[in-house]
PDB file of C-alpha atoms in Angstrom:
ATOM      1  CA  MET A   1      -0.186   0.106   0.332  1.00  0.00           C
ATOM      2  CA  SER A   2       1.324   3.048  -0.690  1.00  0.00           C
ATOM      3  CA  GLU A   3       0.470   6.345   0.412  1.00  0.00           C
ATOM      4  CA  ARG A   4      -2.653   6.670   1.484  1.00  0.00           C
ATOM      5  CA  ASP A   5      -3.707   4.705  -1.456  1.00  0.00           C
ATOM      6  CA  SER A   6      -4.780   0.844   0.073  1.00  0.00           C
ATOM      7  CA  GLY A   7      -4.105  -0.319  -3.321  1.00  0.00           C
ATOM      8  CA  SER A   8      -5.103  -2.535  -6.382  1.00  0.00           C
ATOM      9  CA  LEU A   9      -6.047  -6.358  -5.935  1.00  0.00           C
ATOM     10  CA  GLY A  10      -5.593  -8.097  -8.650  1.00  0.00           C
ATOM     11  CA  ARG A  11      -8.013  -9.636 -10.647  1.00  0.00           C
ATOM     12  CA  ALA A  12     -10.784 -11.921  -9.355  1.00  0.00           C
ATOM     13  CA  LYS A  13      -9.619 -10.059  -5.852  1.00  0.00           C
ATOM     14  CA  ALA A  14     -10.959  -6.917  -4.502  1.00  0.00           C
ATOM     15  CA  THR A  15     -14.951  -8.625  -3.714  1.00  0.00           C
ATOM     16  CA  SER A  16     -14.148 -12.089  -3.583  1.00  0.00           C
ATOM     17  CA  ARG A  17     -15.769 -13.531  -0.926  1.00  0.00           C
ATOM     18  CA  ALA A  18     -16.084 -16.490   1.674  1.00  0.00           C
ATOM     19  CA  LYS A  19     -18.938 -17.918   2.176  1.00  0.00           C
ATOM     20  CA  THR A  20     -21.094 -20.909   3.925  1.00  0.00           C
ATOM     21  CA  SER A  21     -23.490 -23.752   3.090  1.00  0.00           C
ATOM     22  CA  ASP A  22     -24.493 -27.186   3.073  1.00  0.00           C
ATOM     23  CA  GLN A  23     -21.956 -27.383  -0.597  1.00  0.00           C
ATOM     24  CA  ALA A  24     -19.277 -25.482   1.171  1.00  0.00           C
ATOM     25  CA  SER A  25     -17.915 -25.991   3.998  1.00  0.00           C
ATOM     26  CA  PHE A  26     -16.189 -23.024   5.695  1.00  0.00           C
ATOM     27  CA  GLY A  27     -14.099 -20.678   4.309  1.00  0.00           C
ATOM     28  CA  ALA A  28     -14.801 -21.683   0.991  1.00  0.00           C
ATOM     29  CA  PHE A  29     -14.564 -18.397  -1.678  1.00  0.00           C
ATOM     30  CA  VAL A  30     -17.515 -18.006  -4.133  1.00  0.00           C
ATOM     31  CA  ARG A  31     -18.758 -15.821  -6.195  1.00  0.00           C
ATOM     32  CA  LYS A  32     -21.310 -13.225  -6.343  1.00  0.00           C
ATOM     33  CA  PRO A  33     -23.672 -13.686  -9.264  1.00  0.00           C
ATOM     34  CA  VAL A  34     -24.557 -10.033 -10.897  1.00  0.00           C
ATOM     35  CA  GLU A  35     -27.481  -9.049 -12.484  1.00  0.00           C
ATOM     36  CA  LYS A  36     -26.740  -8.981 -16.594  1.00  0.00           C
ATOM     37  CA  ALA A  37     -29.050  -6.806 -17.787  1.00  0.00           C
ATOM     38  CA  GLU A  38     -27.220  -4.041 -19.541  1.00  0.00           C
ATOM     39  CA  GLY A  39     -30.321  -2.004 -20.073  1.00  0.00           C
ATOM     40  CA  LYS A  40     -30.836  -1.782 -16.323  1.00  0.00           C
ATOM     41  CA  ALA A  41     -28.620   0.838 -14.820  1.00  0.00           C
ATOM     42  CA  LYS A  42     -28.340   0.502 -10.849  1.00  0.00           C
ATOM     43  CA  ALA A  43     -29.299   4.313 -10.196  1.00  0.00           C
ATOM     44  CA  GLN A  44     -27.795   5.684  -6.976  1.00  0.00           C
ATOM     45  CA  VAL A  45     -29.358   8.722  -5.160  1.00  0.00           C
ATOM     46  CA  SER A  46     -29.109  11.864  -6.657  1.00  0.00           C
ATOM     47  CA  ALA A  47     -25.885  13.629  -5.930  1.00  0.00           C
ATOM     48  CA  ALA A  48     -27.358  17.375  -7.181  1.00  0.00           C
ATOM     49  CA  ALA A  49     -29.705  17.114  -3.772  1.00  0.00           C
ATOM     50  CA  SER A  50     -26.923  17.428  -2.176  1.00  0.00           C
ATOM     51  CA  GLY A  51     -25.017  19.711  -3.754  1.00  0.00           C
ATOM     52  CA  ALA A  52     -22.060  17.072  -5.406  1.00  0.00           C
ATOM     53  CA  ALA A  53     -23.600  17.170  -9.140  1.00  0.00           C
ATOM     54  CA  GLU A  54     -19.525  17.440 -10.676  1.00  0.00           C
ATOM     55  CA  MET A  55     -16.445  16.042 -10.384  1.00  0.00           C
ATOM     56  CA  ARG A  56     -14.471  17.641  -7.161  1.00  0.00           C
ATOM     57  CA  LEU A  57     -10.538  18.317  -7.367  1.00  0.00           C
ATOM     58  CA  GLU A  58      -8.088  16.462  -4.157  1.00  0.00           C
ATOM     59  CA  THR A  59      -5.593  16.411  -1.917  1.00  0.00           C
ATOM     60  CA  ALA A  60      -4.023  13.665  -0.599  1.00  0.00           C
ATOM     61  CA  GLU A  61      -6.122  15.503   2.242  1.00  0.00           C
ATOM     62  CA  SER A  62      -8.632  15.170   1.521  1.00  0.00           C
ATOM     63  CA  TRP A  63      -8.951  11.259   0.265  1.00  0.00           C
ATOM     64  CA  PRO A  64     -10.312   9.096   2.652  1.00  0.00           C
ATOM     65  CA  ALA A  65      -7.926   6.810   4.013  1.00  0.00           C
ATOM     66  CA  ASP A  66     -10.226   3.336   3.612  1.00  0.00           C
ATOM     67  CA  ALA A  67      -9.576   3.752  -0.297  1.00  0.00           C
ATOM     68  CA  VAL A  68      -9.079   0.562  -2.288  1.00  0.00           C
ATOM     69  CA  GLU A  69      -8.461   1.158  -5.469  1.00  0.00           C
ATOM     70  CA  VAL A  70     -11.059  -1.214  -7.522  1.00  0.00           C
ATOM     71  CA  GLY A  71     -10.786  -0.780 -10.846  1.00  0.00           C
ATOM     72  CA  LYS A  72      -9.389   1.305 -14.018  1.00  0.00           C
ATOM     73  CA  ILE A  73     -11.113   3.578 -15.910  1.00  0.00           C
ATOM     74  CA  VAL A  74     -10.359   2.367 -20.159  1.00  0.00           C
ATOM     75  CA  ASP A  75     -12.433   3.762 -22.377  1.00  0.00           C
ATOM     76  CA  ALA A  76     -15.618   5.795 -23.123  1.00  0.00           C
ATOM     77  CA  TYR A  77     -19.179   3.835 -23.953  1.00  0.00           C
ATOM     78  CA  GLY A  78     -21.369   5.495 -25.941  1.00  0.00           C
ATOM     79  CA  LEU A  79     -21.935   9.507 -27.030  1.00  0.00           C
ATOM     80  CA  LYS A  80     -22.752  10.873 -23.525  1.00  0.00           C
ATOM     81  CA  GLY A  81     -19.832  10.549 -20.826  1.00  0.00           C
ATOM     82  CA  TRP A  82     -20.704   7.848 -19.798  1.00  0.00           C
ATOM     83  CA  VAL A  83     -17.031   6.004 -19.026  1.00  0.00           C
ATOM     84  CA  LYS A  84     -16.183   2.458 -18.603  1.00  0.00           C
ATOM     85  CA  VAL A  85     -14.133  -0.011 -15.965  1.00  0.00           C
ATOM     86  CA  ALA A  86     -11.837  -3.100 -16.262  1.00  0.00           C
ATOM     87  CA  ALA A  87     -12.643  -3.524 -12.749  1.00  0.00           C
ATOM     88  CA  HIS A  88      -9.432  -5.675 -11.187  1.00  0.00           C
ATOM     89  CA  ALA A  89     -12.212  -8.590 -10.244  1.00  0.00           C
ATOM     90  CA  ASP A  90     -13.469 -10.239 -13.025  1.00  0.00           C
ATOM     91  CA  ALA A  91     -17.573  -9.173 -13.431  1.00  0.00           C
ATOM     92  CA  GLY A  92     -19.485 -10.586 -10.547  1.00  0.00           C
ATOM     93  CA  HIS A  93     -16.735  -9.669  -7.723  1.00  0.00           C
ATOM     94  CA  GLY A  94     -15.422  -5.674  -8.301  1.00  0.00           C
ATOM     95  CA  GLY A  95     -18.786  -5.215  -9.579  1.00  0.00           C
ATOM     96  CA  ASP A  96     -20.325  -4.855  -6.599  1.00  0.00           C
ATOM     97  CA  ALA A  97     -18.566  -1.973  -4.495  1.00  0.00           C
ATOM     98  CA  LEU A  98     -18.228  -0.338  -8.445  1.00  0.00           C
ATOM     99  CA  LEU A  99     -22.132  -0.695  -9.004  1.00  0.00           C
ATOM    100  CA  SER A 100     -22.889   0.112  -3.904  1.00  0.00           C
ATOM    101  CA  ALA A 101     -20.838   3.758  -3.952  1.00  0.00           C
ATOM    102  CA  LYS A 102     -22.464   7.357  -3.833  1.00  0.00           C
ATOM    103  CA  ARG A 103     -18.943   8.548  -5.128  1.00  0.00           C
ATOM    104  CA  TRP A 104     -16.186   7.076  -7.088  1.00  0.00           C
ATOM    105  CA  TRP A 105     -12.136   8.508  -6.570  1.00  0.00           C
ATOM    106  CA  LEU A 106     -10.127   9.000  -9.165  1.00  0.00           C
ATOM    107  CA  LEU A 107      -6.537   8.976 -10.394  1.00  0.00           C
ATOM    108  CA  GLN A 108      -4.302   9.766 -13.080  1.00  0.00           C
ATOM    109  CA  GLY A 109      -0.958  10.581 -13.045  1.00  0.00           C
ATOM    110  CA  ARG A 110      -0.471  12.845  -9.887  1.00  0.00           C
ATOM    111  CA  GLU A 111      -3.286  14.101 -10.703  1.00  0.00           C
ATOM    112  CA  ARG A 112      -6.209  13.748  -7.712  1.00  0.00           C
ATOM    113  CA  LYS A 113     -10.286  13.947  -8.244  1.00  0.00           C
ATOM    114  CA  SER A 114     -13.823  12.383  -7.210  1.00  0.00           C
ATOM    115  CA  ALA A 115     -17.520  12.393  -8.550  1.00  0.00           C
ATOM    116  CA  PRO A 116     -20.163  11.147  -7.743  1.00  0.00           C
ATOM    117  CA  SER A 117     -21.190   7.464  -9.913  1.00  0.00           C
ATOM    118  CA  LEU A 118     -24.893   8.863 -10.911  1.00  0.00           C
ATOM    119  CA  GLN A 119     -25.969   5.543 -12.452  1.00  0.00           C
ATOM    120  CA  SER A 120     -23.744   2.410 -13.264  1.00  0.00           C
ATOM    121  CA  LYS A 121     -24.143  -1.099 -15.030  1.00  0.00           C
ATOM    122  CA  THR A 122     -23.141  -4.423 -15.729  1.00  0.00           C
ATOM    123  CA  HIS A 123     -22.223  -4.602 -19.720  1.00  0.00           C
ATOM    124  CA  SER A 124     -20.631  -8.048 -20.858  1.00  0.00           C
ATOM    125  CA  ASP A 125     -17.452  -8.182 -18.896  1.00  0.00           C
ATOM    126  CA  SER A 126     -16.383  -4.887 -17.017  1.00  0.00           C
ATOM    127  CA  ILE A 127     -18.618  -1.514 -16.259  1.00  0.00           C
ATOM    128  CA  VAL A 128     -19.482   1.023 -17.546  1.00  0.00           C
ATOM    129  CA  ALA A 129     -21.504   4.577 -15.000  1.00  0.00           C
ATOM    130  CA  GLN A 130     -22.276   7.459 -15.678  1.00  0.00           C
ATOM    131  CA  LEU A 131     -20.313  10.038 -13.039  1.00  0.00           C
ATOM    132  CA  GLY A 132     -20.238  13.319 -12.695  1.00  0.00           C
ATOM    133  CA  GLY A 133     -19.173  15.838 -14.794  1.00  0.00           C
ATOM    134  CA  VAL A 134     -18.733  13.872 -16.887  1.00  0.00           C
ATOM    135  CA  ALA A 135     -20.406  15.564 -20.343  1.00  0.00           C
ATOM    136  CA  ASP A 136     -19.659  15.053 -23.383  1.00  0.00           C
ATOM    137  CA  ARG A 137     -17.278  11.117 -25.364  1.00  0.00           C
ATOM    138  CA  ASP A 138     -14.335  13.531 -25.378  1.00  0.00           C
ATOM    139  CA  VAL A 139     -13.910  14.178 -21.990  1.00  0.00           C
ATOM    140  CA  ALA A 140     -14.695   9.817 -20.284  1.00  0.00           C
ATOM    141  CA  LEU A 141     -11.664   9.040 -23.653  1.00  0.00           C
ATOM    142  CA  ALA A 142      -9.344  12.480 -21.985  1.00  0.00           C
ATOM    143  CA  MET A 143     -10.086   9.791 -18.689  1.00  0.00           C
ATOM    144  CA  ARG A 144      -8.264   6.288 -19.837  1.00  0.00           C
ATOM    145  CA  GLY A 145      -6.586   5.640 -17.544  1.00  0.00           C
ATOM    146  CA  THR A 146      -7.846   7.098 -14.314  1.00  0.00           C
ATOM    147  CA  ARG A 147      -7.260   4.797 -11.213  1.00  0.00           C
ATOM    148  CA  VAL A 148     -10.934   4.254  -9.659  1.00  0.00           C
ATOM    149  CA  TYR A 149     -11.268   3.896  -5.940  1.00  0.00           C
ATOM    150  CA  ILE A 150     -14.040   3.130  -3.617  1.00  0.00           C
ATOM    151  CA  SER A 151     -14.507   3.590   0.104  1.00  0.00           C
ATOM    152  CA  ARG A 152     -14.312   0.727   2.693  1.00  0.00           C
ATOM    153  CA  SER A 153     -17.058   2.047   4.008  1.00  0.00           C
ATOM    154  CA  GLU A 154     -19.061   2.079   0.717  1.00  0.00           C
ATOM    155  CA  PHE A 155     -19.207  -1.781  -0.161  1.00  0.00           C
ATOM    156  CA  PRO A 156     -21.738  -3.770   0.555  1.00  0.00           C
ATOM    157  CA  ALA A 157     -21.767  -5.229   3.916  1.00  0.00           C
ATOM    158  CA  LEU A 158     -22.164  -8.702   4.194  1.00  0.00           C
ATOM    159  CA  ASP A 159     -23.382 -12.143   6.208  1.00  0.00           C
ATOM    160  CA  ALA A 160     -21.097 -12.508   8.944  1.00  0.00           C
ATOM    161  CA  ASP A 161     -19.494 -15.732   7.399  1.00  0.00           C
ATOM    162  CA  GLU A 162     -18.159 -13.811   5.203  1.00  0.00           C
ATOM    163  CA  PHE A 163     -15.121 -11.719   3.410  1.00  0.00           C
ATOM    164  CA  TYR A 164     -13.091  -9.299   1.480  1.00  0.00           C
ATOM    165  CA  TRP A 165     -10.119 -10.691   0.402  1.00  0.00           C
ATOM    166  CA  VAL A 166      -8.968  -6.754   1.243  1.00  0.00           C
ATOM    167  CA  ASP A 167     -10.161  -7.012   5.114  1.00  0.00           C
ATOM    168  CA  LEU A 168      -7.953 -10.374   4.771  1.00  0.00           C
ATOM    169  CA  ILE A 169      -4.330  -9.142   3.720  1.00  0.00           C
ATOM    170  CA  GLY A 170      -1.967  -8.157   6.779  1.00  0.00           C
ATOM    171  CA  LEU A 171      -4.050 -10.463   9.188  1.00  0.00           C
ATOM    172  CA  ASP A 172      -2.129 -11.850  12.369  1.00  0.00           C
ATOM    173  CA  VAL A 173      -1.587 -16.773  10.807  1.00  0.00           C
ATOM    174  CA  VAL A 174      -1.444 -19.264  14.082  1.00  0.00           C
ATOM    175  CA  ASN A 175      -2.349 -22.694  14.025  1.00  0.00           C
ATOM    176  CA  VAL A 176      -4.520 -23.935  16.579  1.00  0.00           C
ATOM    177  CA  ALA A 177      -1.418 -25.439  18.844  1.00  0.00           C
ATOM    178  CA  GLY A 178      -0.440 -21.392  19.623  1.00  0.00           C
ATOM    179  CA  VAL A 179       2.407 -20.545  16.503  1.00  0.00           C
ATOM    180  CA  HIS A 180       1.993 -17.881  14.997  1.00  0.00           C
ATOM    181  CA  LEU A 181       3.386 -19.137  10.821  1.00  0.00           C
ATOM    182  CA  GLY A 182       3.145 -14.957   9.163  1.00  0.00           C
ATOM    183  CA  LYS A 183       1.131 -12.695   7.756  1.00  0.00           C
ATOM    184  CA  VAL A 184      -1.081 -12.862   5.267  1.00  0.00           C
ATOM    185  CA  ALA A 185       0.520 -11.299   2.468  1.00  0.00           C
ATOM    186  CA  ASP A 186      -2.203 -12.186  -0.573  1.00  0.00           C
ATOM    187  CA  MET A 187      -4.179 -14.076  -1.873  1.00  0.00           C
ATOM    188  CA  ILE A 188      -4.819 -15.957  -4.653  1.00  0.00           C
ATOM    189  CA  ASP A 189      -7.625 -18.175  -6.981  1.00  0.00           C
ATOM    190  CA  ASN A 190      -6.624 -20.992  -7.806  1.00  0.00           C
ATOM    191  CA  GLY A 191      -9.803 -22.398  -9.877  1.00  0.00           C
ATOM    192  CA  ALA A 192     -11.276 -23.780  -7.237  1.00  0.00           C
ATOM    193  CA  HIS A 193     -11.141 -21.548  -3.729  1.00  0.00           C
ATOM    194  CA  SER A 194      -8.817 -19.165  -2.309  1.00  0.00           C
ATOM    195  CA  VAL A 195      -5.574 -19.142  -0.975  1.00  0.00           C
ATOM    196  CA  LEU A 196      -3.574 -17.353   1.955  1.00  0.00           C
ATOM    197  CA  ARG A 197      -0.433 -16.420   0.945  1.00  0.00           C
ATOM    198  CA  ILE A 198       1.515 -16.395   4.145  1.00  0.00           C
ATOM    199  CA  GLU A 199       4.795 -14.161   4.267  1.00  0.00           C
ATOM    200  CA  TYR A 200       6.331 -14.769   6.894  1.00  0.00           C
ATOM    201  CA  PRO A 201      10.999 -14.238   8.529  1.00  0.00           C
ATOM    202  CA  ALA A 202      13.491 -16.689   7.559  1.00  0.00           C
ATOM    203  CA  SER A 203      17.305 -17.343   7.006  1.00  0.00           C
ATOM    204  CA  ASP A 204      18.837 -18.562   2.692  1.00  0.00           C
ATOM    205  CA  LYS A 205      21.274 -20.381   1.886  1.00  0.00           C
ATOM    206  CA  THR A 206      23.820 -18.078   3.590  1.00  0.00           C
ATOM    207  CA  GLY A 207      21.727 -17.150   6.476  1.00  0.00           C
ATOM    208  CA  LYS A 208      21.527 -14.384   5.838  1.00  0.00           C
ATOM    209  CA  PRO A 209      17.482 -13.269   6.697  1.00  0.00           C
ATOM    210  CA  ALA A 210      15.097 -13.342   3.932  1.00  0.00           C
ATOM    211  CA  THR A 211      11.347 -14.198   3.700  1.00  0.00           C
ATOM    212  CA  ALA A 212       9.696 -16.615   3.029  1.00  0.00           C
ATOM    213  CA  GLU A 213       6.349 -17.994   1.808  1.00  0.00           C
ATOM    214  CA  ARG A 214       3.995 -21.216   2.661  1.00  0.00           C
ATOM    215  CA  LEU A 215       0.056 -21.663   0.967  1.00  0.00           C
ATOM    216  CA  ILE A 216      -2.600 -22.583   3.535  1.00  0.00           C
ATOM    217  CA  PRO A 217      -6.001 -22.791   1.026  1.00  0.00           C
ATOM    218  CA  PHE A 218      -8.492 -21.364   2.368  1.00  0.00           C
ATOM    219  CA  VAL A 219     -10.871 -24.103   3.033  1.00  0.00           C
ATOM    220  CA  GLY A 220     -13.226 -25.520   6.478  1.00  0.00           C
ATOM    221  CA  VAL A 221     -10.440 -28.413   6.853  1.00  0.00           C
ATOM    222  CA  PHE A 222      -8.200 -25.972   7.791  1.00  0.00           C
ATOM    223  CA  VAL A 223      -8.935 -22.104   8.603  1.00  0.00           C
ATOM    224  CA  LYS A 224     -10.758 -22.572  11.796  1.00  0.00           C
ATOM    225  CA  THR A 225     -11.500 -18.630  12.576  1.00  0.00           C
ATOM    226  CA  VAL A 226     -10.859 -15.716  10.763  1.00  0.00           C
ATOM    227  CA  ASP A 227     -11.063 -12.971  14.040  1.00  0.00           C
ATOM    228  CA  GLN A 228     -11.154  -9.498  11.723  1.00  0.00           C
ATOM    229  CA  ALA A 229     -10.929  -8.100  14.940  1.00  0.00           C
ATOM    230  CA  ALA A 230      -7.987  -9.688  17.081  1.00  0.00           C
ATOM    231  CA  ARG A 231      -6.563  -9.402  13.245  1.00  0.00           C
ATOM    232  CA  GLN A 232      -5.840 -13.007  13.714  1.00  0.00           C
ATOM    233  CA  ILE A 233      -6.664 -16.494  10.997  1.00  0.00           C
ATOM    234  CA  THR A 234      -6.417 -19.663  12.785  1.00  0.00           C
ATOM    235  CA  VAL A 235      -5.500 -23.077  10.897  1.00  0.00           C
ATOM    236  CA  ASP A 236      -5.399 -26.549  11.032  1.00  0.00           C
ATOM    237  CA  TRP A 237      -1.761 -26.931  10.052  1.00  0.00           C
ATOM    238  CA  GLU A 238       1.718 -27.771  10.722  1.00  0.00           C
ATOM    239  CA  ALA A 239       4.335 -24.575  10.987  1.00  0.00           C
ATOM    240  CA  ASP A 240       6.632 -27.919   8.660  1.00  0.00           C
ATOM    241  CA  TYR A 241       4.310 -29.026   6.259  1.00  0.00           C
TER     242      TYR A 241
END
């Protein structure tokens, strides 16, 4: 994470979530379906009513401390100023936050701006949106390459047994015997389930300090508890595995 930005989560990571069900044990990550009908736009609360319908300049100080990068503007969409966003998660993952957030935080080079999301919808494998202050296609085209952030507080709420990947990064991992195994550095999606990538201090062949990693499948047989308040995950996993 750099400056006050939360940084990119990578493809298929922004809002993947874990869910318990009769078919999936605790910790199994599943995808949430997203409305595919392109003709249905999700209109946000009118920003005009709050007097914040236009794009505004921001600074590092005014940038949300909980901003999470969720995608990048890749093109204009249509002739009326809509933008097309490639989410850092497949459609159905990162789209949730992009569709629900009332304000998008925009970083283009070193320039920071924010804009209200007036309307947004899924379109094929991307998200398209109408932003306040973007009135025509030329303005939308000029925004290509802009990184899109959403305040973590605007992410859709999850059930008690569900987790956003961004909330797992940095948590301590201990086994059931209380041995510290390291910290979650990243999450990996192998198609069948998610995997915790854990980093811990070690030594290289010459005895110099180094960083090692271990991979633990995020499935119920191994992951026993996730305590976000204590910032700790307990796993059934030996230190010498």
